PDB file of C-alpha atoms and ligand atoms in Angstrom:
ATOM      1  CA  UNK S  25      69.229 105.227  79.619  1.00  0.00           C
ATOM      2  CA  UNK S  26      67.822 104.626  76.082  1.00  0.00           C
ATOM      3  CA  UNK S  27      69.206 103.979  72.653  1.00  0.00           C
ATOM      4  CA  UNK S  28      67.643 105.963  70.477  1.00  0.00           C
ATOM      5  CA  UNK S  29      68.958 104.288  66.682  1.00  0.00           C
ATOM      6  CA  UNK S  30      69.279 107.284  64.135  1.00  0.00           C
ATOM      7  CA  UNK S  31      70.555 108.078  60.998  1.00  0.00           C
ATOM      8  CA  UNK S  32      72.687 104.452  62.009  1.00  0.00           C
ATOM      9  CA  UNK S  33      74.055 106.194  64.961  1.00  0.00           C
ATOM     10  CA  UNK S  34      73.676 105.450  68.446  1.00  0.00           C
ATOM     11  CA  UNK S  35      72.295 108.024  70.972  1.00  0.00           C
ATOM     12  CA  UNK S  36      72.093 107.270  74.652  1.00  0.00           C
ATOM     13  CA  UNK S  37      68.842 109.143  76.079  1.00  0.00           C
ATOM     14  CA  UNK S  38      67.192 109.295  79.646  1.00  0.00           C
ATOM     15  CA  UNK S  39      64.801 106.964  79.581  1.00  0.00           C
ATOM     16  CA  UNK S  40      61.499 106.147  81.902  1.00  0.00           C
ATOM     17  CA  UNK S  41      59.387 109.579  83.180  1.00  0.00           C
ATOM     18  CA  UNK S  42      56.403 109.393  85.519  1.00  0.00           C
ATOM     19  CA  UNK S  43      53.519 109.364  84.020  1.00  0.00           C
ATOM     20  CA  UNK S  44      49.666 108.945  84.462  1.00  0.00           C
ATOM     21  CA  UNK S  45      47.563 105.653  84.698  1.00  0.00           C
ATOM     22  CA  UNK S  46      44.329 107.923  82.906  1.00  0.00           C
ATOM     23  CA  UNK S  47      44.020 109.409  79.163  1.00  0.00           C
ATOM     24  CA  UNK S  48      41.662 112.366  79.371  1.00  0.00           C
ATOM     25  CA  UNK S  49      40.379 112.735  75.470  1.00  0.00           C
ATOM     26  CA  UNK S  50      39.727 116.701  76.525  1.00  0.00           C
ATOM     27  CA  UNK S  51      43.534 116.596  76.908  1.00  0.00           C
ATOM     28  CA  UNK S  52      44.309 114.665  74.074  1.00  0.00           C
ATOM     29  CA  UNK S  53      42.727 117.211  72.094  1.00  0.00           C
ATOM     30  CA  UNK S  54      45.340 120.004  72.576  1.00  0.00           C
ATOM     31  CA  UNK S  55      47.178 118.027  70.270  1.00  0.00           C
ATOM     32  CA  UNK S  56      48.323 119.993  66.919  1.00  0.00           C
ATOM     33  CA  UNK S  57      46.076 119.684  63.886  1.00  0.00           C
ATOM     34  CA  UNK S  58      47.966 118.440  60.478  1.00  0.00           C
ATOM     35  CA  UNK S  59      45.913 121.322  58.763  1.00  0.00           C
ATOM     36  CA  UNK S  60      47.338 124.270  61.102  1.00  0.00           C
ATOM     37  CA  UNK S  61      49.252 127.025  59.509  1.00  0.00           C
ATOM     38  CA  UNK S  62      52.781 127.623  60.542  1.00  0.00           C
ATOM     39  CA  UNK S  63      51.552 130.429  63.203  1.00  0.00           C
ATOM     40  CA  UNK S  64      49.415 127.526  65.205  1.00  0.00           C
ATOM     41  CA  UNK S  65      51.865 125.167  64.727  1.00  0.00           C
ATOM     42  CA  UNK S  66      54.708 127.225  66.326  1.00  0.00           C
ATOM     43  CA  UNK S  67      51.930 128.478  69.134  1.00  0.00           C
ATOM     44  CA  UNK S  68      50.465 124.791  70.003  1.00  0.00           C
ATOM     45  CA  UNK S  69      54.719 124.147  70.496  1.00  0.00           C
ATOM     46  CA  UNK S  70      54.932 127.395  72.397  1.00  0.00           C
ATOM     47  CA  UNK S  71      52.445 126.374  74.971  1.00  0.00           C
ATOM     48  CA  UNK S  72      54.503 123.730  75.942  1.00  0.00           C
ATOM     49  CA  UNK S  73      57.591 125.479  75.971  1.00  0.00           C
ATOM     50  CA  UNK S  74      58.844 124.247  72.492  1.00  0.00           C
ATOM     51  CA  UNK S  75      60.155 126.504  69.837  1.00  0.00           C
ATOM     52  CA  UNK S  76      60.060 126.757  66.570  1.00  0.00           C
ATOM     53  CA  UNK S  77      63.354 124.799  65.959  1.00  0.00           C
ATOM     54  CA  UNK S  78      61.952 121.980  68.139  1.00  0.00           C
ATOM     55  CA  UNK S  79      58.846 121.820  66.584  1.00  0.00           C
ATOM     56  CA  UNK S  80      60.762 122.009  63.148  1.00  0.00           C
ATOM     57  CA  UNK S  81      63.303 119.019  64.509  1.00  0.00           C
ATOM     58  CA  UNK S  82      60.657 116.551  66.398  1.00  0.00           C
ATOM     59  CA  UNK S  83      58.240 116.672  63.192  1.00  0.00           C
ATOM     60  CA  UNK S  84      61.446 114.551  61.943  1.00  0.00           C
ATOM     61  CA  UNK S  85      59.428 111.646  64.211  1.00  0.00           C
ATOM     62  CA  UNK S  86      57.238 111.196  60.941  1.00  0.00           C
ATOM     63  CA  UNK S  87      59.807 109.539  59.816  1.00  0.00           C
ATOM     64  CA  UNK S  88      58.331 106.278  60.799  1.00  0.00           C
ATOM     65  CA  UNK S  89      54.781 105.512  61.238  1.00  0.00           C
ATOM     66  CA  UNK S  90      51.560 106.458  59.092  1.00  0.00           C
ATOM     67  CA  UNK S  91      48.903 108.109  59.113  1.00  0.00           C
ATOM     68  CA  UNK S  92      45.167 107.564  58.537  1.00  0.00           C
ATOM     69  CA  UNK S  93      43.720 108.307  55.122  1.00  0.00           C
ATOM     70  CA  UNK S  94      40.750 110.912  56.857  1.00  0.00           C
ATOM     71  CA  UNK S  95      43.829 112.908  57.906  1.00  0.00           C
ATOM     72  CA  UNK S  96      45.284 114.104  54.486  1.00  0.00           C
ATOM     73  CA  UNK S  97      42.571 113.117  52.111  1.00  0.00           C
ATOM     74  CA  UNK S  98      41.407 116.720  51.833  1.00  0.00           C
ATOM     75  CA  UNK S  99      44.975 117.255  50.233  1.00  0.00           C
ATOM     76  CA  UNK S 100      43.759 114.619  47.191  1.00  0.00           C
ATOM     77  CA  UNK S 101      40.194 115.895  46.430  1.00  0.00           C
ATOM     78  CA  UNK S 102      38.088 119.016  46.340  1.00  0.00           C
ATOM     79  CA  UNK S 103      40.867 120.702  47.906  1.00  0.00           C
ATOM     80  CA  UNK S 104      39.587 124.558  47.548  1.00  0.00           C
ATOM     81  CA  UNK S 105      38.118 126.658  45.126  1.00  0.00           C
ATOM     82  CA  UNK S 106      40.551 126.491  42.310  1.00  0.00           C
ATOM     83  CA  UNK S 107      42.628 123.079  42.698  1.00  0.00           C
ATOM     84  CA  UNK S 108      41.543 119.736  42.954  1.00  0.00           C
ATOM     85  CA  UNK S 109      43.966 118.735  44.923  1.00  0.00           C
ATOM     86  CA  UNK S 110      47.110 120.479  47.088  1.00  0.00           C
ATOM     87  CA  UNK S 111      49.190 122.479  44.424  1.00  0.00           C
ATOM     88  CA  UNK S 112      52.558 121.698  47.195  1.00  0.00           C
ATOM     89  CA  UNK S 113      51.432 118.146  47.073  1.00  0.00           C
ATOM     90  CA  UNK S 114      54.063 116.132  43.914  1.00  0.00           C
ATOM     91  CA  UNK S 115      51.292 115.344  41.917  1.00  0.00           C
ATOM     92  CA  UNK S 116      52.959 111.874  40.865  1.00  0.00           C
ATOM     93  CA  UNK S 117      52.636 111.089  45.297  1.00  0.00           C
ATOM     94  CA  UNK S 118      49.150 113.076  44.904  1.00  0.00           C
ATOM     95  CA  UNK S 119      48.160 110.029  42.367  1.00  0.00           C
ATOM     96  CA  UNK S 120      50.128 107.462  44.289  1.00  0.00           C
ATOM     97  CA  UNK S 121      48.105 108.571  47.346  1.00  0.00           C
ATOM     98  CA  UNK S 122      45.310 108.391  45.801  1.00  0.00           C
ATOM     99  CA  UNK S 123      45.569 104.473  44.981  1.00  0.00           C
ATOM    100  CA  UNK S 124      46.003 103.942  49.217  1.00  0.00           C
ATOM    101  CA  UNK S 125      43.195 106.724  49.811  1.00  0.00           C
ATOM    102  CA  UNK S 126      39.432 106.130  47.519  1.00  0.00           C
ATOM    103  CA  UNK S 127      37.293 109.218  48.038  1.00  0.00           C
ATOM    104  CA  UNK S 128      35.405 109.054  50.866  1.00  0.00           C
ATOM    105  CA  UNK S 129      31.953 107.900  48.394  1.00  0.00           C
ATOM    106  CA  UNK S 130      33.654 105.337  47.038  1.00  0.00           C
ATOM    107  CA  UNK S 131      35.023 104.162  50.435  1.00  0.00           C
ATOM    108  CA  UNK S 132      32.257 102.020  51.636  1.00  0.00           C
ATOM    109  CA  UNK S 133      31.566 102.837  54.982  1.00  0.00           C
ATOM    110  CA  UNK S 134      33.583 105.815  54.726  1.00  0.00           C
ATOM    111  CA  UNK S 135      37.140 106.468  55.523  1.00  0.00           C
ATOM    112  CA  UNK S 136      36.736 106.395  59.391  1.00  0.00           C
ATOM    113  CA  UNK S 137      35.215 102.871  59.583  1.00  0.00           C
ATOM    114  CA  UNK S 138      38.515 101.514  57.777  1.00  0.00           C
ATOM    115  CA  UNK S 139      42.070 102.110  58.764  1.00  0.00           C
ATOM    116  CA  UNK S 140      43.174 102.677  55.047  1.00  0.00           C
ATOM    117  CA  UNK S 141      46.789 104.808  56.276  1.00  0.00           C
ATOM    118  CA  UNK S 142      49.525 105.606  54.205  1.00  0.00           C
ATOM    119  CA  UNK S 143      53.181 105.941  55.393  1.00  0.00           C
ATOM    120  CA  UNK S 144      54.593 109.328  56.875  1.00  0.00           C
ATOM    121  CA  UNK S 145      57.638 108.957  55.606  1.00  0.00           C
ATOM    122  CA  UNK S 146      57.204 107.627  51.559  1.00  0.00           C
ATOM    123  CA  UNK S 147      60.943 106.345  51.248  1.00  0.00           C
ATOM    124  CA  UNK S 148      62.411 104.909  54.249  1.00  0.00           C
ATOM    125  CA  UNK S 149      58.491 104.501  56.648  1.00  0.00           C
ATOM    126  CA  UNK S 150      60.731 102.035  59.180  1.00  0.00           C
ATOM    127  CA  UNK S 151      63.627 103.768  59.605  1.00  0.00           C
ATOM    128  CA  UNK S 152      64.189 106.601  61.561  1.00  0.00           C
ATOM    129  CA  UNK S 153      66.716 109.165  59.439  1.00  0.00           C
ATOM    130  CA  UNK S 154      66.093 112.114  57.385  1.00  0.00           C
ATOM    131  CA  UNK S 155      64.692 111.123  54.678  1.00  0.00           C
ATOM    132  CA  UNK S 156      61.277 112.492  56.225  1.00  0.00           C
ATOM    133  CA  UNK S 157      62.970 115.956  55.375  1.00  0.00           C
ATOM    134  CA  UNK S 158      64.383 115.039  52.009  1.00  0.00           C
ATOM    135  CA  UNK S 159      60.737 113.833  51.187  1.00  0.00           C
ATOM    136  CA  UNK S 160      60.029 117.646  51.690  1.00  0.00           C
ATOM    137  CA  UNK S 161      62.205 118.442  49.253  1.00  0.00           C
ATOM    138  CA  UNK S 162      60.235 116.306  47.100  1.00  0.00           C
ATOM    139  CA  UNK S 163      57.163 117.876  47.852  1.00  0.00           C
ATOM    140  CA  UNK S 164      56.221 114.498  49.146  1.00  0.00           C
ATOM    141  CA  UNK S 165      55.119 115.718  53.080  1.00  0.00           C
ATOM    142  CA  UNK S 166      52.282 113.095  54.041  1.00  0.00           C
ATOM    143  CA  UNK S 167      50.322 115.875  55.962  1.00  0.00           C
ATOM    144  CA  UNK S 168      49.887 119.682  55.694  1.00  0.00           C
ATOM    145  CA  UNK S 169      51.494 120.399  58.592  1.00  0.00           C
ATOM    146  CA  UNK S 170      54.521 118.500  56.824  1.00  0.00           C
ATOM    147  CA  UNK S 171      55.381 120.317  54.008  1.00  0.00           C
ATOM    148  CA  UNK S 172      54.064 123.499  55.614  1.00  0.00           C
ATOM    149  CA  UNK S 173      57.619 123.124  57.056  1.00  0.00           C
ATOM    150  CA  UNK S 174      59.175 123.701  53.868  1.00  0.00           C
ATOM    151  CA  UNK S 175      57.021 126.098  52.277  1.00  0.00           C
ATOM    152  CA  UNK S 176      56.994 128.798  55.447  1.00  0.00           C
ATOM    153  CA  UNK S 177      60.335 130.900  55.640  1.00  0.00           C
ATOM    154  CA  UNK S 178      60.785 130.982  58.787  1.00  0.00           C
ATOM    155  CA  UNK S 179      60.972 126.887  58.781  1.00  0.00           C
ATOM    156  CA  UNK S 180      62.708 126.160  55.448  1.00  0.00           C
ATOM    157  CA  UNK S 181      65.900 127.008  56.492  1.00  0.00           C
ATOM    158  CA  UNK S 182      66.268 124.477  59.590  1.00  0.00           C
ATOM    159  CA  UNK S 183      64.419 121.666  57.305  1.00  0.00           C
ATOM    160  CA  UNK S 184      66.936 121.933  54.013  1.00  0.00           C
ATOM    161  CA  UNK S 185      69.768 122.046  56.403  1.00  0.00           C
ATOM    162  CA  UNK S 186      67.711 118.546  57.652  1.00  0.00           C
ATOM    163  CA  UNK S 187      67.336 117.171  54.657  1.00  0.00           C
ATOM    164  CA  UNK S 188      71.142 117.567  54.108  1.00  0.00           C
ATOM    165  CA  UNK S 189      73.255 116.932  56.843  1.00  0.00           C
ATOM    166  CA  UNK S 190      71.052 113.403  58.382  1.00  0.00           C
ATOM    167  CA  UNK S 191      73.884 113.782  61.104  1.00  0.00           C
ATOM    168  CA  UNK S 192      72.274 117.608  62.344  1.00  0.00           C
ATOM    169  CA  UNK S 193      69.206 116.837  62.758  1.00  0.00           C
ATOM    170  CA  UNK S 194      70.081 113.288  64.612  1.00  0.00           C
ATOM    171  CA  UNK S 195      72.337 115.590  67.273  1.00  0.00           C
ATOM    172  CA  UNK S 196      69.206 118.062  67.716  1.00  0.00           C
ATOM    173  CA  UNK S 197      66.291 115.073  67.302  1.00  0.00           C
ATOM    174  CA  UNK S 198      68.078 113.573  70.662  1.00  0.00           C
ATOM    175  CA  UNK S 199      68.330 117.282  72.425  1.00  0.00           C
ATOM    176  CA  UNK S 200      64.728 118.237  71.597  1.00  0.00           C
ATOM    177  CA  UNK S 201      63.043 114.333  72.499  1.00  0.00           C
ATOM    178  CA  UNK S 202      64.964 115.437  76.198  1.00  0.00           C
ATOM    179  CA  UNK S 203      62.983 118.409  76.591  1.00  0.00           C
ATOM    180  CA  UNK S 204      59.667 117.044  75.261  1.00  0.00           C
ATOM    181  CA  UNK S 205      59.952 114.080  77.551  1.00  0.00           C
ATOM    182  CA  UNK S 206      60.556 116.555  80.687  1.00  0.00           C
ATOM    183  CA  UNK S 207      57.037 118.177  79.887  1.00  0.00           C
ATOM    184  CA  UNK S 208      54.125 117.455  82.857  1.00  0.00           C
ATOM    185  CA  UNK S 209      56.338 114.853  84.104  1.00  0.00           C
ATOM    186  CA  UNK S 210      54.588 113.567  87.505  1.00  0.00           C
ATOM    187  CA  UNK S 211      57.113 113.305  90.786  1.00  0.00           C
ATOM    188  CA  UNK S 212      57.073 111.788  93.847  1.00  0.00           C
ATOM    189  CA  UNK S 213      54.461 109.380  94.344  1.00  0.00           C
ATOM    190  CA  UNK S 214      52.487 110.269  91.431  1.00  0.00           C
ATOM    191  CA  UNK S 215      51.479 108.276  88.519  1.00  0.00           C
ATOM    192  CA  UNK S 216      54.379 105.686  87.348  1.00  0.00           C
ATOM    193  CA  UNK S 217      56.908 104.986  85.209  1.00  0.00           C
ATOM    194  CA  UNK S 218      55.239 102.357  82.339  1.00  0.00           C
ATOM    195  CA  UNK S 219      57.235  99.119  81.847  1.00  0.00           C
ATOM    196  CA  UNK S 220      55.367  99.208  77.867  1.00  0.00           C
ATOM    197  CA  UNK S 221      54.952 102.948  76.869  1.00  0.00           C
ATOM    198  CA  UNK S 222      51.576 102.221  75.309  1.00  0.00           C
ATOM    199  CA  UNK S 223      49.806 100.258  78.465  1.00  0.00           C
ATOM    200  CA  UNK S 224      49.530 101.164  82.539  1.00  0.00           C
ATOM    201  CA  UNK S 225      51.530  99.079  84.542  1.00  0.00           C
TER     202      UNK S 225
HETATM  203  C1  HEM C 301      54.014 119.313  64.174  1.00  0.00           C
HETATM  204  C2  HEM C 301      52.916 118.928  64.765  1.00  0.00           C
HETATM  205  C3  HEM C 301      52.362 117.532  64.570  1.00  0.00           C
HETATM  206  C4  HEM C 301      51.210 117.214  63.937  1.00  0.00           C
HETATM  207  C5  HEM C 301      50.202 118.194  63.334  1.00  0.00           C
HETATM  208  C6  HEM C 301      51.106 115.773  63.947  1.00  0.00           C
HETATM  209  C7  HEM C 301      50.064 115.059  63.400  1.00  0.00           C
HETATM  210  C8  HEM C 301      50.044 113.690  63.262  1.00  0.00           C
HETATM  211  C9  HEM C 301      48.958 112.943  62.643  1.00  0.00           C
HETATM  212  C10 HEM C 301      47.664 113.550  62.088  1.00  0.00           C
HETATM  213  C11 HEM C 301      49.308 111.634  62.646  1.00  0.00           C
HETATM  214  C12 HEM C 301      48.478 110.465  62.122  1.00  0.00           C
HETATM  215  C13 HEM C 301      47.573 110.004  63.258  1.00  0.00           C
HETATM  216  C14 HEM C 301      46.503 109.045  62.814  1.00  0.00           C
HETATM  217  O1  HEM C 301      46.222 108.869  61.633  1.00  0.00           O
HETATM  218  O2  HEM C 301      45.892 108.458  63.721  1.00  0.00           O
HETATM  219  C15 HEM C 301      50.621 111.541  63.275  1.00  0.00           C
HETATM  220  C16 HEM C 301      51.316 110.361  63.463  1.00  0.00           C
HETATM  221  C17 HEM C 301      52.512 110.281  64.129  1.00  0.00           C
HETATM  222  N1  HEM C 301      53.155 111.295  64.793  1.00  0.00           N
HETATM  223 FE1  HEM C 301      52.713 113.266  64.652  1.00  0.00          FE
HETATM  224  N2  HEM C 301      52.193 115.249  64.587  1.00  0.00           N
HETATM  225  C18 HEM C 301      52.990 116.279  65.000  1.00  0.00           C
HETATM  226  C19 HEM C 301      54.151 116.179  65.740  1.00  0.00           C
HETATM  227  C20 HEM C 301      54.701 114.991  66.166  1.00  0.00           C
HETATM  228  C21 HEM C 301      55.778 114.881  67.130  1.00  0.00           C
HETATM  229  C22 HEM C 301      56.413 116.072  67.848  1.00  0.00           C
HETATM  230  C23 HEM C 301      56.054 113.561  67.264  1.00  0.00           C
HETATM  231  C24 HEM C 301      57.060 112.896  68.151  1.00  0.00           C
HETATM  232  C25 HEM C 301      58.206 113.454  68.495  1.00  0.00           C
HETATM  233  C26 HEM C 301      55.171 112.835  66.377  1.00  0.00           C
HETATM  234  C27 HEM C 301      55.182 111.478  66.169  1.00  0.00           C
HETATM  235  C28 HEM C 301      54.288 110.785  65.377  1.00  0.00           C
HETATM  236  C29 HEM C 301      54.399 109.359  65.049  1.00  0.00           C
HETATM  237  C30 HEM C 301      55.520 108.417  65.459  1.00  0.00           C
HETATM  238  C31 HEM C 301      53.277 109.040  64.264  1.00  0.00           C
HETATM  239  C32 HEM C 301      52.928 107.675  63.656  1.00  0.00           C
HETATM  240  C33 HEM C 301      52.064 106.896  64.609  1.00  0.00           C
HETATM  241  C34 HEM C 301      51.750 105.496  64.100  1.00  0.00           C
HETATM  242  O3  HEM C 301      52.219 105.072  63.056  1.00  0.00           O
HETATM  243  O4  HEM C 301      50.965 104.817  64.791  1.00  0.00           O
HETATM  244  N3  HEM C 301      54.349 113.740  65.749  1.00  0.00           N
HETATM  245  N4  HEM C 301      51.020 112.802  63.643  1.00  0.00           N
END
């Protein structure tokens, strides 16, 4: 077992699954895009047997980490025909992003040649809670595929209810992280179980 720390309480999850000693980028690129719609969102979860409340529920994971600049920076500049940058965006987080994330032509070398990043989560980036959902509320969602979460009905309910009750979406975070962590797991003699998730054994 696992402790997964949330929201300050203490969760006790399965932990160790067998998995493969190879990364196949062709794989790797099934992975959701932060500029799908809520449609391709809820499919790319669906094709892994994830619904829509799991998908709403594990995006909660932003609540730590970053992300890098060349994933959102569309959101800051030239962002379509008749705004400058993403109207859902809090234009005072817009400006704040702005100072972490130069245009790409003023970025020598470009954005992918330095890890500029900016935290997923603007209030609490180290701790896991909900404050990744309250940031919603605040129109301050680090990628599309964030705030998206908020701004599509048929995700806004689960998220406010989120960004209210920390202790909800801790109870479901643990439930859904189970059945993410059973997907392609490898049996028998396949594979291994990693003693450091990010390296082979
Ligand atoms: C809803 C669909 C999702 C999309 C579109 C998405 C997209 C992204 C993107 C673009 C980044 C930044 C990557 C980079 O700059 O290299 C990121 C980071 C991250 N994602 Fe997601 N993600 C999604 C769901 C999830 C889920 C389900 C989890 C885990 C349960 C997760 C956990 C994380 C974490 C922890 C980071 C930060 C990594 C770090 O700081 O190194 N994401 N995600």
């Amino acid at each position: 077992m696992y402790k997964l720390l949330s929201a300050g309480i203490n969760y006790a999850v399965p932990a160790g699954r067998r998995d493969g000693r190879i990364s196949i980028k062709e794989e790797a690129s099934r992975l959701p895009s932060p500029t799908f719609n809520i449609e391709q969102l809820t499919q790319n979860f669906a094709e892994r047997g994830l619904s829509k409340t799991d998908m709403v529920t594990l995006s909660g994971a932003h609540s730590i980490g970053a992300a890098r600049c060349l994933t959102f920076s569309n959101r800051l500049y030239s962002f379509n025909a008749t705004h400058n940058q993403d109207p859902s965006m809090n234009p005072k987080y817009a400006a704040y992003l702005k100072t972490k994330c130069p245009p790409l032509t003023s970025n020598v070398g470009g954005q992918n040649a330095q890890p500029l990043e900016a935290a997923l989560d603007f209030t609490t980036p180290n701790r896991l809670d909900n404050q990744y959902y309250i940031g919603l509320t605040k129109h301050q969602g680090l990628l599309s595929s964030d705030q998206i979460l908020l701004s599509s009905p048929s995700t806004s309910k689960l998220a406010l209810v989120y960004a209210k009750y920390g202790s909800i979406w801790a109870s479901n975070f643990k439930k859904s992280m189970v059945k993410m962590g059973s997907i392609g797991v490898l049996t028998g003699s396949q594979g291994e179980i990693r003693r450091q998730c990010s390296f082979v054994n």
